[in-house]
Tab-separated table of C-alpha atoms in Angstrom:
chain	number	residue	atom	x	y	z
A	29	MET	CA	27.098	-23.544	10.064
A	30	ASP	CA	24.867	-21.765	12.593
A	31	GLN	CA	21.195	-22.608	13.069
A	32	LEU	CA	19.932	-19.653	11.031
A	33	HIS	CA	21.959	-20.543	7.956
A	34	THR	CA	21.131	-24.218	8.351
A	35	LYS	CA	17.473	-23.216	8.090
A	36	TYR	CA	18.291	-21.124	5.026
A	37	GLU	CA	19.979	-24.092	3.367
A	38	ASN	CA	16.945	-26.238	4.232
A	39	LEU	CA	14.711	-23.653	2.571
A	40	LYS	CA	16.786	-23.773	-0.589
A	41	GLN	CA	16.593	-27.577	-0.596
A	42	GLU	CA	12.804	-27.383	-0.241
A	43	LEU	CA	12.579	-25.018	-3.197
A	44	ARG	CA	15.025	-27.031	-5.292
A	45	ALA	CA	12.832	-30.081	-4.842
A	46	LEU	CA	9.820	-28.209	-6.275
A	47	GLY	CA	11.495	-27.609	-9.627
A	48	SER	CA	9.310	-24.658	-10.591
A	49	VAL	CA	7.053	-22.451	-8.524
A	50	ALA	CA	4.476	-19.661	-8.648
A	51	VAL	CA	4.894	-17.464	-5.577
A	52	GLY	CA	1.944	-15.589	-4.112
A	53	PHE	CA	3.682	-12.217	-3.943
A	54	SER	CA	2.448	-9.302	-1.831
A	55	SER	CA	5.766	-7.361	-1.715
A	56	GLY	CA	5.912	-7.963	2.036
A	57	VAL	CA	8.892	-9.163	4.068
A	58	ASP	CA	8.128	-12.872	3.801
A	59	SER	CA	6.972	-13.191	0.190
A	60	THR	CA	9.834	-11.002	-1.072
A	61	PHE	CA	12.371	-13.195	0.716
A	62	LEU	CA	10.679	-16.352	-0.576
A	63	LEU	CA	10.503	-15.060	-4.150
A	64	SER	CA	14.112	-13.897	-4.122
A	65	THR	CA	15.343	-17.231	-2.773
A	66	ALA	CA	13.227	-19.170	-5.270
A	67	VAL	CA	14.734	-17.201	-8.169
A	68	ASP	CA	18.226	-17.732	-6.780
A	69	VAL	CA	17.697	-21.491	-6.475
A	70	LEU	CA	15.507	-22.275	-9.495
A	71	GLY	CA	16.371	-19.525	-11.956
A	72	LYS	CA	14.062	-16.869	-13.401
A	73	GLU	CA	12.735	-19.224	-16.062
A	74	ASN	CA	11.213	-21.493	-13.396
A	75	VAL	CA	9.607	-18.858	-11.163
A	76	ILE	CA	6.670	-16.498	-11.540
A	77	ALA	CA	5.317	-13.998	-9.034
A	78	VAL	CA	1.550	-13.570	-8.758
A	79	THR	CA	0.017	-10.571	-6.991
A	80	ALA	CA	-3.652	-10.210	-6.080
A	81	VAL	CA	-5.450	-7.007	-7.070
A	82	SER	CA	-8.365	-6.017	-4.832
A	83	CYS	CA	-9.726	-3.110	-2.817
A	84	SER	CA	-8.330	-4.646	0.386
A	85	PHE	CA	-4.771	-4.498	-0.983
A	86	PRO	CA	-3.363	-0.940	-1.089
A	87	LYS	CA	-2.070	0.420	-4.382
A	88	ARG	CA	1.281	1.272	-2.776
A	89	GLU	CA	1.879	-2.426	-2.035
A	90	ARG	CA	0.851	-3.448	-5.543
A	91	ASP	CA	3.177	-0.841	-7.041
A	92	GLU	CA	6.063	-2.033	-4.869
A	93	ALA	CA	5.468	-5.620	-5.997
A	94	ALA	CA	5.530	-4.582	-9.642
A	95	GLU	CA	8.659	-2.467	-9.207
A	96	PHE	CA	10.566	-5.228	-7.380
A	97	CYS	CA	9.825	-7.718	-10.157
A	98	ARG	CA	10.612	-5.217	-12.916
A	99	ARG	CA	13.928	-4.284	-11.318
A	100	ASN	CA	14.933	-7.926	-10.875
A	101	GLY	CA	13.618	-9.246	-14.187
A	102	ILE	CA	11.087	-11.598	-12.581
A	103	ARG	CA	7.947	-12.626	-14.465
A	104	HIS	CA	5.054	-10.965	-12.685
A	105	LEU	CA	1.328	-11.478	-13.144
A	106	MET	CA	-1.564	-9.639	-11.517
A	107	VAL	CA	-4.734	-11.563	-10.723
A	108	GLU	CA	-8.096	-9.986	-9.972
A	109	SER	CA	-9.181	-11.330	-6.602
A	110	GLU	CA	-12.034	-9.172	-5.365
A	111	GLU	CA	-12.863	-10.555	-1.949
A	112	LEU	CA	-16.050	-8.524	-1.678
A	113	ASP	CA	-17.525	-10.616	-4.489
A	114	ILE	CA	-17.013	-13.860	-2.536
A	115	ASP	CA	-20.273	-15.171	-1.095
A	116	GLY	CA	-20.388	-14.331	2.619
A	117	PHE	CA	-17.147	-12.330	2.750
A	118	ARG	CA	-18.775	-8.917	3.225
A	119	GLN	CA	-20.454	-10.168	6.402
A	120	ASN	CA	-16.958	-10.670	7.857
A	121	PRO	CA	-17.406	-14.124	9.426
A	122	LYS	CA	-14.695	-15.609	11.629
A	123	ASN	CA	-13.516	-17.753	8.723
A	124	ARG	CA	-13.209	-14.712	6.450
A	125	CYS	CA	-9.537	-15.394	5.760
A	126	TYR	CA	-10.357	-18.958	4.697
A	127	LEU	CA	-12.852	-17.712	2.102
A	128	CYS	CA	-10.327	-15.245	0.726
A	129	LYS	CA	-7.316	-17.571	0.585
A	130	ARG	CA	-9.351	-20.369	-0.971
A	131	GLU	CA	-10.559	-18.132	-3.797
A	132	LEU	CA	-7.168	-16.510	-4.384
A	133	PHE	CA	-5.051	-19.646	-4.432
A	134	GLU	CA	-7.489	-21.497	-6.682
A	135	LYS	CA	-6.829	-18.715	-9.187
A	136	ILE	CA	-3.055	-18.900	-8.683
A	137	LEU	CA	-3.153	-22.679	-9.162
A	138	LYS	CA	-4.844	-22.117	-12.505
A	139	ILE	CA	-2.224	-19.534	-13.499
A	140	ALA	CA	0.543	-21.954	-12.524
A	141	GLU	CA	-0.997	-24.689	-14.662
A	142	GLU	CA	-1.362	-22.359	-17.651
A	143	ASN	CA	2.305	-21.396	-17.328
A	144	HIS	CA	3.528	-24.993	-16.867
A	145	ILE	CA	4.649	-24.316	-13.292
A	146	ALA	CA	4.649	-27.356	-11.014
A	147	TYR	CA	3.800	-25.826	-7.623
A	148	VAL	CA	2.326	-22.784	-5.916
A	149	ALA	CA	4.012	-21.413	-2.784
A	150	GLU	CA	3.061	-18.821	-0.174
A	151	GLY	CA	5.005	-16.950	2.467
A	152	SER	CA	3.599	-17.866	5.876
A	153	ASN	CA	6.249	-18.411	8.551
A	154	MET	CA	6.484	-20.068	11.960
A	155	ASP	CA	5.023	-17.036	13.741
A	156	ASP	CA	1.768	-17.607	11.849
A	157	ASN	CA	1.310	-20.903	13.684
A	158	GLY	CA	0.781	-19.054	16.944
A	159	ASP	CA	-2.339	-17.069	16.038
A	160	TYR	CA	-5.778	-17.662	14.557
A	161	ARG	CA	-5.086	-18.129	10.841
A	162	PRO	CA	-8.032	-19.879	9.112
A	163	GLY	CA	-6.438	-19.072	5.763
A	164	LEU	CA	-3.866	-21.773	6.514
A	165	ILE	CA	-6.644	-24.362	6.299
A	166	ALA	CA	-7.380	-23.345	2.707
A	167	ILE	CA	-3.662	-23.484	1.919
A	168	LYS	CA	-3.451	-27.003	3.326
A	169	GLU	CA	-6.594	-28.170	1.498
A	170	LEU	CA	-5.328	-26.891	-1.858
A	171	GLY	CA	-1.851	-28.382	-1.482
A	172	ILE	CA	-0.129	-24.991	-1.537
A	173	GLN	CA	3.508	-25.144	-0.470
A	174	SER	CA	4.701	-23.220	2.598
A	175	PRO	CA	8.511	-23.424	2.322
A	176	LEU	CA	9.270	-20.884	5.061
A	177	ARG	CA	7.276	-22.869	7.601
A	178	LYS	CA	8.799	-26.146	6.402
A	179	ALA	CA	12.235	-24.643	7.004
A	180	GLU	CA	10.981	-23.492	10.463
A	181	LEU	CA	11.871	-19.868	9.800
A	182	TYR	CA	10.492	-17.116	12.045
A	183	LYS	CA	9.843	-13.526	11.015
A	184	ALA	CA	12.894	-12.155	12.849
A	185	GLU	CA	15.103	-14.718	11.096
A	186	ILE	CA	13.611	-13.846	7.711
A	187	ARG	CA	14.395	-10.185	8.361
A	188	GLU	CA	17.972	-11.049	9.325
A	189	LEU	CA	18.518	-13.144	6.205
A	190	SER	CA	16.821	-10.500	4.046
A	191	LYS	CA	19.266	-7.917	5.396
A	192	GLU	CA	22.191	-10.184	4.529
A	193	LEU	CA	20.813	-10.593	1.013
A	194	GLY	CA	20.371	-6.838	0.595
A	195	LEU	CA	16.609	-7.046	0.148
A	196	PRO	CA	14.888	-3.663	0.601
A	197	THR	CA	12.099	-5.254	2.641
A	198	TRP	CA	14.266	-6.449	5.551
A	199	GLU	CA	12.970	-3.652	7.786
A	200	LYS	CA	9.630	-3.073	6.082
A	201	GLN	CA	6.608	-2.957	8.355
A	202	SER	CA	4.483	-6.090	8.526
A	203	PHE	CA	1.303	-5.792	6.515
A	204	ALA	CA	-1.949	-7.723	6.356
A	205	CYS	CA	-5.082	-7.458	4.219
A	206	LEU	CA	-7.108	-4.354	5.115
A	207	ALA	CA	-10.114	-6.572	5.891
A	208	SER	CA	-8.239	-7.671	9.024
A	209	ARG	CA	-8.893	-4.200	10.495
A	210	PHE	CA	-12.616	-4.980	10.905
A	211	VAL	CA	-14.327	-6.495	13.942
A	212	TYR	CA	-15.705	-9.945	13.123
A	213	GLY	CA	-19.335	-9.617	12.091
A	214	GLU	CA	-19.047	-5.992	10.983
A	215	THR	CA	-19.869	-5.544	7.296
A	216	ILE	CA	-16.877	-4.876	5.075
A	217	ASN	CA	-17.437	-2.472	2.196
A	218	GLU	CA	-15.417	-0.410	-0.245
A	219	GLU	CA	-16.033	2.864	1.597
A	220	LYS	CA	-14.700	1.642	4.939
A	221	LEU	CA	-11.747	-0.137	3.326
A	222	GLY	CA	-10.890	3.188	1.709
A	223	MET	CA	-11.139	4.976	5.070
A	224	VAL	CA	-8.697	2.532	6.646
A	225	ASP	CA	-6.319	2.677	3.687
A	226	ARG	CA	-6.181	6.490	3.708
A	227	ALA	CA	-5.774	6.592	7.495
A	228	GLU	CA	-2.861	4.154	7.472
A	229	GLN	CA	-1.200	5.914	4.551
A	230	LEU	CA	-1.427	9.185	6.489
A	231	LEU	CA	0.332	7.641	9.489
A	232	VAL	CA	3.058	6.208	7.242
A	233	ASP	CA	3.529	9.637	5.648
A	234	LEU	CA	3.824	11.196	9.123
A	235	GLY	CA	6.733	8.905	9.969
A	236	PHE	CA	5.122	6.053	11.902
A	237	HIS	CA	6.410	2.582	11.187
A	238	GLN	CA	4.616	-0.549	12.382
A	239	LEU	CA	0.938	0.371	12.665
A	240	ARG	CA	-2.700	-0.548	12.193
A	241	VAL	CA	-5.899	1.490	12.079
A	242	ARG	CA	-8.662	-0.816	13.332
A	243	ILE	CA	-12.230	0.178	12.534
A	244	HIS	CA	-15.164	-0.249	14.917
A	245	GLY	CA	-18.250	1.142	13.204
A	246	THR	CA	-16.960	4.623	12.460
A	247	ILE	CA	-14.470	4.684	15.356
A	248	ALA	CA	-10.765	4.485	14.501
A	249	ARG	CA	-8.524	2.614	16.956
A	250	ILE	CA	-4.910	3.432	16.159
A	251	GLU	CA	-2.225	0.886	17.025
A	252	ILE	CA	1.383	2.091	16.850
A	253	MET	CA	4.584	0.981	18.561
A	254	PRO	CA	4.765	2.258	22.183
A	255	GLU	CA	8.053	4.015	21.481
A	256	GLU	CA	6.211	6.156	18.919
A	257	PHE	CA	3.454	7.251	21.328
A	258	PRO	CA	5.261	10.580	21.944
A	259	LEU	CA	5.192	11.364	18.220
A	260	LEU	CA	1.427	10.873	18.068
A	261	MET	CA	1.002	13.040	21.179
A	262	ARG	CA	2.853	15.944	19.613
A	263	GLU	CA	0.281	18.718	19.221
A	264	ASP	CA	0.739	19.238	15.493
A	265	VAL	CA	0.723	15.501	14.692
A	266	ARG	CA	-2.202	14.731	16.993
A	267	LYS	CA	-4.291	17.503	15.436
A	268	THR	CA	-3.372	16.463	11.892
A	269	VAL	CA	-4.319	12.840	12.547
A	270	TYR	CA	-7.590	13.804	14.214
A	271	ASP	CA	-8.628	16.320	11.555
A	272	ARG	CA	-7.721	14.127	8.585
A	273	LEU	CA	-9.360	10.973	9.954
A	274	LYS	CA	-12.532	12.987	10.560
A	275	GLU	CA	-12.335	14.069	6.917
A	276	PHE	CA	-11.975	10.415	5.904
A	277	GLY	CA	-15.288	9.623	7.631
A	278	PHE	CA	-14.389	8.533	11.164
A	279	SER	CA	-16.596	9.916	13.921
A	280	TYR	CA	-14.077	9.335	16.739
A	281	VAL	CA	-10.310	8.784	16.720
A	282	THR	CA	-8.704	6.761	19.509
A	283	MET	CA	-5.284	5.305	20.369
A	284	ASP	CA	-4.883	1.761	21.700
A	285	LEU	CA	-2.797	1.926	24.887
A	286	MET	CA	-1.385	-1.564	24.310
A	287	GLY	CA	0.091	-0.403	21.036
A	288	TYR	CA	0.622	-2.391	17.869
A	289	ARG	CA	0.306	-6.178	17.928
A	290	THR	CA	-0.667	-8.694	15.282
A	291	GLY	CA	-4.148	-10.158	15.311
A	292	SER	CA	-5.642	-7.873	17.933
A	293	MET	CA	-9.110	-8.510	16.474
A	294	ASN	CA	-8.643	-12.164	17.458
A	295	GLU	CA	-8.480	-11.230	21.144
A	296	THR	CA	-12.268	-11.552	21.328
A	297	LEU	CA	-12.141	-15.214	20.220
A	298	ASP	CA	-12.036	-17.993	22.798
A	299	GLU	CA	-9.266	-20.587	22.745
A	300	LYS	CA	-11.433	-23.248	21.066
A	301	GLU	CA	-12.113	-20.927	18.135
A	302	LYS	CA	-8.399	-20.299	17.704
A	303	LYS	CA	-7.559	-24.001	17.349
A	304	ILE	CA	-7.844	-24.464	13.595
A	305	PHE	CA	-5.694	-27.558	13.103
């Protein structure tokens, strides 16, 4: 057995040992793979999917989560998790993700208990160990299971296994909470979250794949894959993006020459701040 499939077998052993599990389900690459594997190993009667509903989580993602569970006969619950109501969250401190994850997974733990589910699991993978992820502290404090990390699976491996399993998310773009588009210290509010959401949806509709629209005040900084730079520079596309983002409320529209990368807002942090464990 090759290394990839050895890791997959290890993941299934980890899940089997849990007995029953509530999966924090965002409809992304990782949580879809985790949920699907959990159902395969434990059976539908021992698994529930729980999706957070908030203004920082686009409706399209929520709808995809609901449709995946409906199509596969998986019990699916929605939980209201409005980050903007968490004390201090709107001020966007550097531990913003900790505040959010703590509040969300406390709610999922309660749901698991009410449904007689033994454990709660989330979909972080080995790539998440290499960036500033304060949310992982909350996960550790609450005793949330991280089976993909325990099995030492990386994002590329999860995509490969997802393709083998026929999961529709194997080539889906990576997504993160819309609050991650804000510079630390800049106030997060419903209006600006809506601006970012509409801007990113526009780019998806225009055919871009992996992308982010970072917000700096009212300046949009677009991150796309370098190979898609020519598409954005096409006259009709460039004008559409500029005009629509101005309509959404942005005063200036810019493109990041480094292109898409995860955690670009963390580039302003020093190395000591990034060491969370």
